[in-house]
Structure formats: C-alpha cells, structure tokens
Amino acid sequence: IDNPEYKGEWTVKRISNPAYKGTWEAKKIANPEFVDDDNLYKYDDFGFIGFDLWQVKGNTIFDNVIITDDVAEADKFLQKWKTLSDVEKAKKKEEDDAKAEEAKKAADSKDDDDDDDAEEE
C-alpha cells in the first residue's frame, strides 16, 4: 500500500545535552579493611546443593547432577550417564509405542462399537 507520508525508518530524535559527562561509572570508595580472597567460594565438601527451578510441564525429573573440578571424574560420569540415558530413552520409546498402540486399539474398538449401533437403528 502506497503511503505518501512515509519518510523512511523511524529513528529517535537526538537533543543536545551540554551537561553530559560521558558514560556513568560508580564511584570507587577506598576500603582499607578489604582483603581479596581467591578461595572464598572453595569448599572441601558441599553438604547440600539447592536448585530453584520453574517448570511449565509437570513430571520433569532433574537428576544426575555432578559438581567437580576434575576433568577425569567428569568424563567418567559422562560415560555412565550416556549409558543410562540410552537405556532410559529406549524404555521411554517402548512405553510410548505401547501407549500409542493401546490408544489406536481403543479408537478402533470405539469405531467398531459405533458401527454396531448404527446397524441396529
């Protein structure tokens, strides 16, 4: 559709600001008591780990969580997890196929029942 008033893409109008002093930065106040600690979050043992999760779909399972800084341990866990995951996926597929087959049989059975009713009338 032709629009004779169209002047191109809209852009924000700029106005000059003589008081502009550049991008804002927080003031740095000296703190003589501050001591930088590189090991602040390093623990020998975690007693508990918490997750705050929001999920839309119910029945979601979160498991097989590992927290480590050892690559070899993580790789070993990964192999164990992949094996377990493959088994779980196969089992889930079997269950889904069985449910689909049951639903198909139920639908076919219902269709057959409907046909019988139509013949009797």
mmCIF file with all atom_site columns, C-alpha atoms in Angstrom:
data_model
loop_
_atom_site.group_PDB
_atom_site.id
_atom_site.type_symbol
_atom_site.label_atom_id
_atom_site.label_alt_id
_atom_site.label_comp_id
_atom_site.label_asym_id
_atom_site.label_entity_id
_atom_site.label_seq_id
_atom_site.pdbx_PDB_ins_code
_atom_site.Cartn_x
_atom_site.Cartn_y
_atom_site.Cartn_z
_atom_site.occupancy
_atom_site.B_iso_or_equiv
_atom_site.pdbx_formal_charge
_atom_site.auth_seq_id
_atom_site.auth_comp_id
_atom_site.auth_asym_id
_atom_site.auth_atom_id
_atom_site.pdbx_PDB_model_num
ATOM 1   C CA . ILE A 1 1   ? 0.000   0.000   0.000  1.00 0.00 ? 1   ILE A CA 1
ATOM 2   C CA . ASP A 1 2   ? 1.397   3.338   -1.014 1.00 0.00 ? 2   ASP A CA 1
ATOM 3   C CA . ASN A 1 3   ? 1.899   5.852   1.807  1.00 0.00 ? 3   ASN A CA 1
ATOM 4   C CA . PRO A 1 4   ? 2.892   9.321   0.658  1.00 0.00 ? 4   PRO A CA 1
ATOM 5   C CA . GLU A 1 5   ? 3.655   10.394  4.266  1.00 0.00 ? 5   GLU A CA 1
ATOM 6   C CA . TYR A 1 6   ? 6.291   7.638   4.760  1.00 0.00 ? 6   TYR A CA 1
ATOM 7   C CA . LYS A 1 7   ? 9.716   9.217   5.334  1.00 0.00 ? 7   LYS A CA 1
ATOM 8   C CA . GLY A 1 8   ? 11.766  6.077   5.942  1.00 0.00 ? 8   GLY A CA 1
ATOM 9   C CA . GLU A 1 9   ? 12.594  4.057   9.072  1.00 0.00 ? 9   GLU A CA 1
ATOM 10  C CA . TRP A 1 10  ? 11.820  5.796   12.342 1.00 0.00 ? 10  TRP A CA 1
ATOM 11  C CA . THR A 1 11  ? 14.772  6.984   14.379 1.00 0.00 ? 11  THR A CA 1
ATOM 12  C CA . VAL A 1 12  ? 14.825  8.555   17.793 1.00 0.00 ? 12  VAL A CA 1
ATOM 13  C CA . LYS A 1 13  ? 15.333  12.302  17.803 1.00 0.00 ? 13  LYS A CA 1
ATOM 14  C CA . ARG A 1 14  ? 18.534  13.394  19.489 1.00 0.00 ? 14  ARG A CA 1
ATOM 15  C CA . ILE A 1 15  ? 18.733  16.529  21.555 1.00 0.00 ? 15  ILE A CA 1
ATOM 16  C CA . SER A 1 16  ? 21.953  18.012  22.753 1.00 0.00 ? 16  SER A CA 1
ATOM 17  C CA . ASN A 1 17  ? 22.830  17.777  26.450 1.00 0.00 ? 17  ASN A CA 1
ATOM 18  C CA . PRO A 1 18  ? 25.515  20.254  27.444 1.00 0.00 ? 18  PRO A CA 1
ATOM 19  C CA . ALA A 1 19  ? 25.758  18.673  30.941 1.00 0.00 ? 19  ALA A CA 1
ATOM 20  C CA . TYR A 1 20  ? 26.692  15.221  29.527 1.00 0.00 ? 20  TYR A CA 1
ATOM 21  C CA . LYS A 1 21  ? 29.928  13.957  31.093 1.00 0.00 ? 21  LYS A CA 1
ATOM 22  C CA . GLY A 1 22  ? 30.224  10.533  29.437 1.00 0.00 ? 22  GLY A CA 1
ATOM 23  C CA . THR A 1 23  ? 29.014  7.089   30.498 1.00 0.00 ? 23  THR A CA 1
ATOM 24  C CA . TRP A 1 24  ? 28.222  6.756   34.175 1.00 0.00 ? 24  TRP A CA 1
ATOM 25  C CA . GLU A 1 25  ? 30.591  4.829   36.416 1.00 0.00 ? 25  GLU A CA 1
ATOM 26  C CA . ALA A 1 26  ? 30.134  4.004   40.070 1.00 0.00 ? 26  ALA A CA 1
ATOM 27  C CA . LYS A 1 27  ? 32.361  5.937   42.438 1.00 0.00 ? 27  LYS A CA 1
ATOM 28  C CA . LYS A 1 28  ? 35.150  3.875   43.892 1.00 0.00 ? 28  LYS A CA 1
ATOM 29  C CA . ILE A 1 29  ? 35.484  4.404   47.608 1.00 0.00 ? 29  ILE A CA 1
ATOM 30  C CA . ALA A 1 30  ? 38.612  3.157   49.326 1.00 0.00 ? 30  ALA A CA 1
ATOM 31  C CA . ASN A 1 31  ? 38.069  0.349   51.852 1.00 0.00 ? 31  ASN A CA 1
ATOM 32  C CA . PRO A 1 32  ? 41.226  -0.258  53.894 1.00 0.00 ? 32  PRO A CA 1
ATOM 33  C CA . GLU A 1 33  ? 39.674  -3.336  55.602 1.00 0.00 ? 33  GLU A CA 1
ATOM 34  C CA . PHE A 1 34  ? 39.069  -5.195  52.306 1.00 0.00 ? 34  PHE A CA 1
ATOM 35  C CA . VAL A 1 35  ? 41.039  -8.389  51.766 1.00 0.00 ? 35  VAL A CA 1
ATOM 36  C CA . ASP A 1 36  ? 40.740  -10.198 48.429 1.00 0.00 ? 36  ASP A CA 1
ATOM 37  C CA . ASP A 1 37  ? 40.136  -13.910 48.972 1.00 0.00 ? 37  ASP A CA 1
ATOM 38  C CA . ASP A 1 38  ? 40.570  -16.185 45.917 1.00 0.00 ? 38  ASP A CA 1
ATOM 39  C CA . ASN A 1 39  ? 39.232  -19.186 47.855 1.00 0.00 ? 39  ASN A CA 1
ATOM 40  C CA . LEU A 1 40  ? 36.076  -17.500 49.107 1.00 0.00 ? 40  LEU A CA 1
ATOM 41  C CA . TYR A 1 41  ? 33.760  -19.972 47.339 1.00 0.00 ? 41  TYR A CA 1
ATOM 42  C CA . LYS A 1 42  ? 36.003  -23.032 47.526 1.00 0.00 ? 42  LYS A CA 1
ATOM 43  C CA . TYR A 1 43  ? 34.733  -25.764 49.831 1.00 0.00 ? 43  TYR A CA 1
ATOM 44  C CA . ASP A 1 44  ? 36.213  -29.163 50.575 1.00 0.00 ? 44  ASP A CA 1
ATOM 45  C CA . ASP A 1 45  ? 32.751  -30.670 50.872 1.00 0.00 ? 45  ASP A CA 1
ATOM 46  C CA . PHE A 1 46  ? 29.291  -29.468 49.913 1.00 0.00 ? 46  PHE A CA 1
ATOM 47  C CA . GLY A 1 47  ? 26.698  -30.681 52.392 1.00 0.00 ? 47  GLY A CA 1
ATOM 48  C CA . PHE A 1 48  ? 23.739  -29.612 50.277 1.00 0.00 ? 48  PHE A CA 1
ATOM 49  C CA . ILE A 1 49  ? 23.063  -28.127 46.858 1.00 0.00 ? 49  ILE A CA 1
ATOM 50  C CA . GLY A 1 50  ? 19.830  -26.297 46.115 1.00 0.00 ? 50  GLY A CA 1
ATOM 51  C CA . PHE A 1 51  ? 18.137  -25.645 42.786 1.00 0.00 ? 51  PHE A CA 1
ATOM 52  C CA . ASP A 1 52  ? 15.350  -23.154 42.293 1.00 0.00 ? 52  ASP A CA 1
ATOM 53  C CA . LEU A 1 53  ? 13.549  -24.431 39.197 1.00 0.00 ? 53  LEU A CA 1
ATOM 54  C CA . TRP A 1 54  ? 10.463  -23.206 37.423 1.00 0.00 ? 54  TRP A CA 1
ATOM 55  C CA . GLN A 1 55  ? 8.889   -25.656 35.038 1.00 0.00 ? 55  GLN A CA 1
ATOM 56  C CA . VAL A 1 56  ? 5.880   -25.388 32.785 1.00 0.00 ? 56  VAL A CA 1
ATOM 57  C CA . LYS A 1 57  ? 5.432   -29.090 32.147 1.00 0.00 ? 57  LYS A CA 1
ATOM 58  C CA . GLY A 1 58  ? 4.937   -31.326 35.163 1.00 0.00 ? 58  GLY A CA 1
ATOM 59  C CA . ASN A 1 59  ? 6.642   -34.645 35.858 1.00 0.00 ? 59  ASN A CA 1
ATOM 60  C CA . THR A 1 60  ? 10.067  -33.353 34.861 1.00 0.00 ? 60  THR A CA 1
ATOM 61  C CA . ILE A 1 61  ? 12.902  -35.098 36.651 1.00 0.00 ? 61  ILE A CA 1
ATOM 62  C CA . PHE A 1 62  ? 16.227  -33.476 37.420 1.00 0.00 ? 62  PHE A CA 1
ATOM 63  C CA . ASP A 1 63  ? 18.863  -35.971 38.399 1.00 0.00 ? 63  ASP A CA 1
ATOM 64  C CA . ASN A 1 64  ? 22.432  -36.985 37.703 1.00 0.00 ? 64  ASN A CA 1
ATOM 65  C CA . VAL A 1 65  ? 23.978  -33.709 38.822 1.00 0.00 ? 65  VAL A CA 1
ATOM 66  C CA . ILE A 1 66  ? 27.740  -33.544 39.303 1.00 0.00 ? 66  ILE A CA 1
ATOM 67  C CA . ILE A 1 67  ? 29.825  -30.734 40.715 1.00 0.00 ? 67  ILE A CA 1
ATOM 68  C CA . THR A 1 68  ? 33.547  -31.229 40.228 1.00 0.00 ? 68  THR A CA 1
ATOM 69  C CA . ASP A 1 69  ? 36.737  -29.597 39.083 1.00 0.00 ? 69  ASP A CA 1
ATOM 70  C CA . ASP A 1 70  ? 38.285  -32.911 37.994 1.00 0.00 ? 70  ASP A CA 1
ATOM 71  C CA . VAL A 1 71  ? 38.007  -33.483 34.226 1.00 0.00 ? 71  VAL A CA 1
ATOM 72  C CA . ALA A 1 72  ? 38.664  -37.221 34.514 1.00 0.00 ? 72  ALA A CA 1
ATOM 73  C CA . GLU A 1 73  ? 35.874  -37.600 37.072 1.00 0.00 ? 73  GLU A CA 1
ATOM 74  C CA . ALA A 1 74  ? 33.512  -35.592 34.857 1.00 0.00 ? 74  ALA A CA 1
ATOM 75  C CA . ASP A 1 75  ? 34.372  -37.748 31.815 1.00 0.00 ? 75  ASP A CA 1
ATOM 76  C CA . LYS A 1 76  ? 33.770  -40.940 33.807 1.00 0.00 ? 76  LYS A CA 1
ATOM 77  C CA . PHE A 1 77  ? 30.421  -39.573 34.979 1.00 0.00 ? 77  PHE A CA 1
ATOM 78  C CA . LEU A 1 78  ? 29.553  -38.595 31.391 1.00 0.00 ? 78  LEU A CA 1
ATOM 79  C CA . GLN A 1 79  ? 30.111  -42.136 30.103 1.00 0.00 ? 79  GLN A CA 1
ATOM 80  C CA . LYS A 1 80  ? 27.998  -43.573 32.925 1.00 0.00 ? 80  LYS A CA 1
ATOM 81  C CA . TRP A 1 81  ? 25.271  -41.006 32.240 1.00 0.00 ? 81  TRP A CA 1
ATOM 82  C CA . LYS A 1 82  ? 25.252  -41.650 28.467 1.00 0.00 ? 82  LYS A CA 1
ATOM 83  C CA . THR A 1 83  ? 24.812  -45.384 29.043 1.00 0.00 ? 83  THR A CA 1
ATOM 84  C CA . LEU A 1 84  ? 21.967  -44.792 31.482 1.00 0.00 ? 84  LEU A CA 1
ATOM 85  C CA . SER A 1 85  ? 20.391  -42.178 29.221 1.00 0.00 ? 85  SER A CA 1
ATOM 86  C CA . ASP A 1 86  ? 20.372  -44.540 26.229 1.00 0.00 ? 86  ASP A CA 1
ATOM 87  C CA . VAL A 1 87  ? 18.633  -47.235 28.304 1.00 0.00 ? 87  VAL A CA 1
ATOM 88  C CA . GLU A 1 88  ? 16.081  -44.722 29.615 1.00 0.00 ? 88  GLU A CA 1
ATOM 89  C CA . LYS A 1 89  ? 15.360  -43.399 26.104 1.00 0.00 ? 89  LYS A CA 1
ATOM 90  C CA . ALA A 1 90  ? 14.826  -46.932 24.780 1.00 0.00 ? 90  ALA A CA 1
ATOM 91  C CA . LYS A 1 91  ? 12.476  -47.748 27.667 1.00 0.00 ? 91  LYS A CA 1
ATOM 92  C CA . LYS A 1 92  ? 10.564  -44.493 27.151 1.00 0.00 ? 92  LYS A CA 1
ATOM 93  C CA . LYS A 1 93  ? 10.168  -45.258 23.440 1.00 0.00 ? 93  LYS A CA 1
ATOM 94  C CA . GLU A 1 94  ? 8.821   -48.735 24.266 1.00 0.00 ? 94  GLU A CA 1
ATOM 95  C CA . GLU A 1 95  ? 6.293   -47.254 26.702 1.00 0.00 ? 95  GLU A CA 1
ATOM 96  C CA . ASP A 1 96  ? 5.235   -44.524 24.256 1.00 0.00 ? 96  ASP A CA 1
ATOM 97  C CA . ASP A 1 97  ? 4.797   -47.082 21.468 1.00 0.00 ? 97  ASP A CA 1
ATOM 98  C CA . ALA A 1 98  ? 2.731   -49.299 23.768 1.00 0.00 ? 98  ALA A CA 1
ATOM 99  C CA . LYS A 1 99  ? 0.521   -46.369 24.775 1.00 0.00 ? 99  LYS A CA 1
ATOM 100 C CA . ALA A 1 100 ? 0.053   -45.365 21.136 1.00 0.00 ? 100 ALA A CA 1
ATOM 101 C CA . GLU A 1 101 ? -0.896  -48.934 20.247 1.00 0.00 ? 101 GLU A CA 1
ATOM 102 C CA . GLU A 1 102 ? -3.400  -49.075 23.119 1.00 0.00 ? 102 GLU A CA 1
ATOM 103 C CA . ALA A 1 103 ? -4.893  -45.738 22.073 1.00 0.00 ? 103 ALA A CA 1
ATOM 104 C CA . LYS A 1 104 ? -5.186  -46.973 18.481 1.00 0.00 ? 104 LYS A CA 1
ATOM 105 C CA . LYS A 1 105 ? -6.882  -50.189 19.610 1.00 0.00 ? 105 LYS A CA 1
ATOM 106 C CA . ALA A 1 106 ? -9.253  -48.227 21.845 1.00 0.00 ? 106 ALA A CA 1
ATOM 107 C CA . ALA A 1 107 ? -10.118 -45.872 18.972 1.00 0.00 ? 107 ALA A CA 1
ATOM 108 C CA . ASP A 1 108 ? -10.660 -48.809 16.597 1.00 0.00 ? 108 ASP A CA 1
ATOM 109 C CA . SER A 1 109 ? -12.806 -50.546 19.195 1.00 0.00 ? 109 SER A CA 1
ATOM 110 C CA . LYS A 1 110 ? -14.891 -47.411 19.676 1.00 0.00 ? 110 LYS A CA 1
ATOM 111 C CA . ASP A 1 111 ? -15.339 -47.082 15.906 1.00 0.00 ? 111 ASP A CA 1
ATOM 112 C CA . ASP A 1 112 ? -16.468 -50.710 15.752 1.00 0.00 ? 112 ASP A CA 1
ATOM 113 C CA . ASP A 1 113 ? -18.953 -50.117 18.591 1.00 0.00 ? 113 ASP A CA 1
ATOM 114 C CA . ASP A 1 114 ? -20.340 -47.057 16.783 1.00 0.00 ? 114 ASP A CA 1
ATOM 115 C CA . ASP A 1 115 ? -20.888 -49.095 13.639 1.00 0.00 ? 115 ASP A CA 1
ATOM 116 C CA . ASP A 1 116 ? -22.900 -51.708 15.551 1.00 0.00 ? 116 ASP A CA 1
ATOM 117 C CA . ASP A 1 117 ? -25.189 -49.021 16.970 1.00 0.00 ? 117 ASP A CA 1
ATOM 118 C CA . ALA A 1 118 ? -25.830 -47.577 13.524 1.00 0.00 ? 118 ALA A CA 1
ATOM 119 C CA . GLU A 1 119 ? -26.819 -51.010 12.148 1.00 0.00 ? 119 GLU A CA 1
ATOM 120 C CA . GLU A 1 120 ? -29.334 -51.618 14.946 1.00 0.00 ? 120 GLU A CA 1
ATOM 121 C CA . GLU A 1 121 ? -31.260 -48.421 14.292 1.00 0.00 ? 121 GLU A CA 1
#
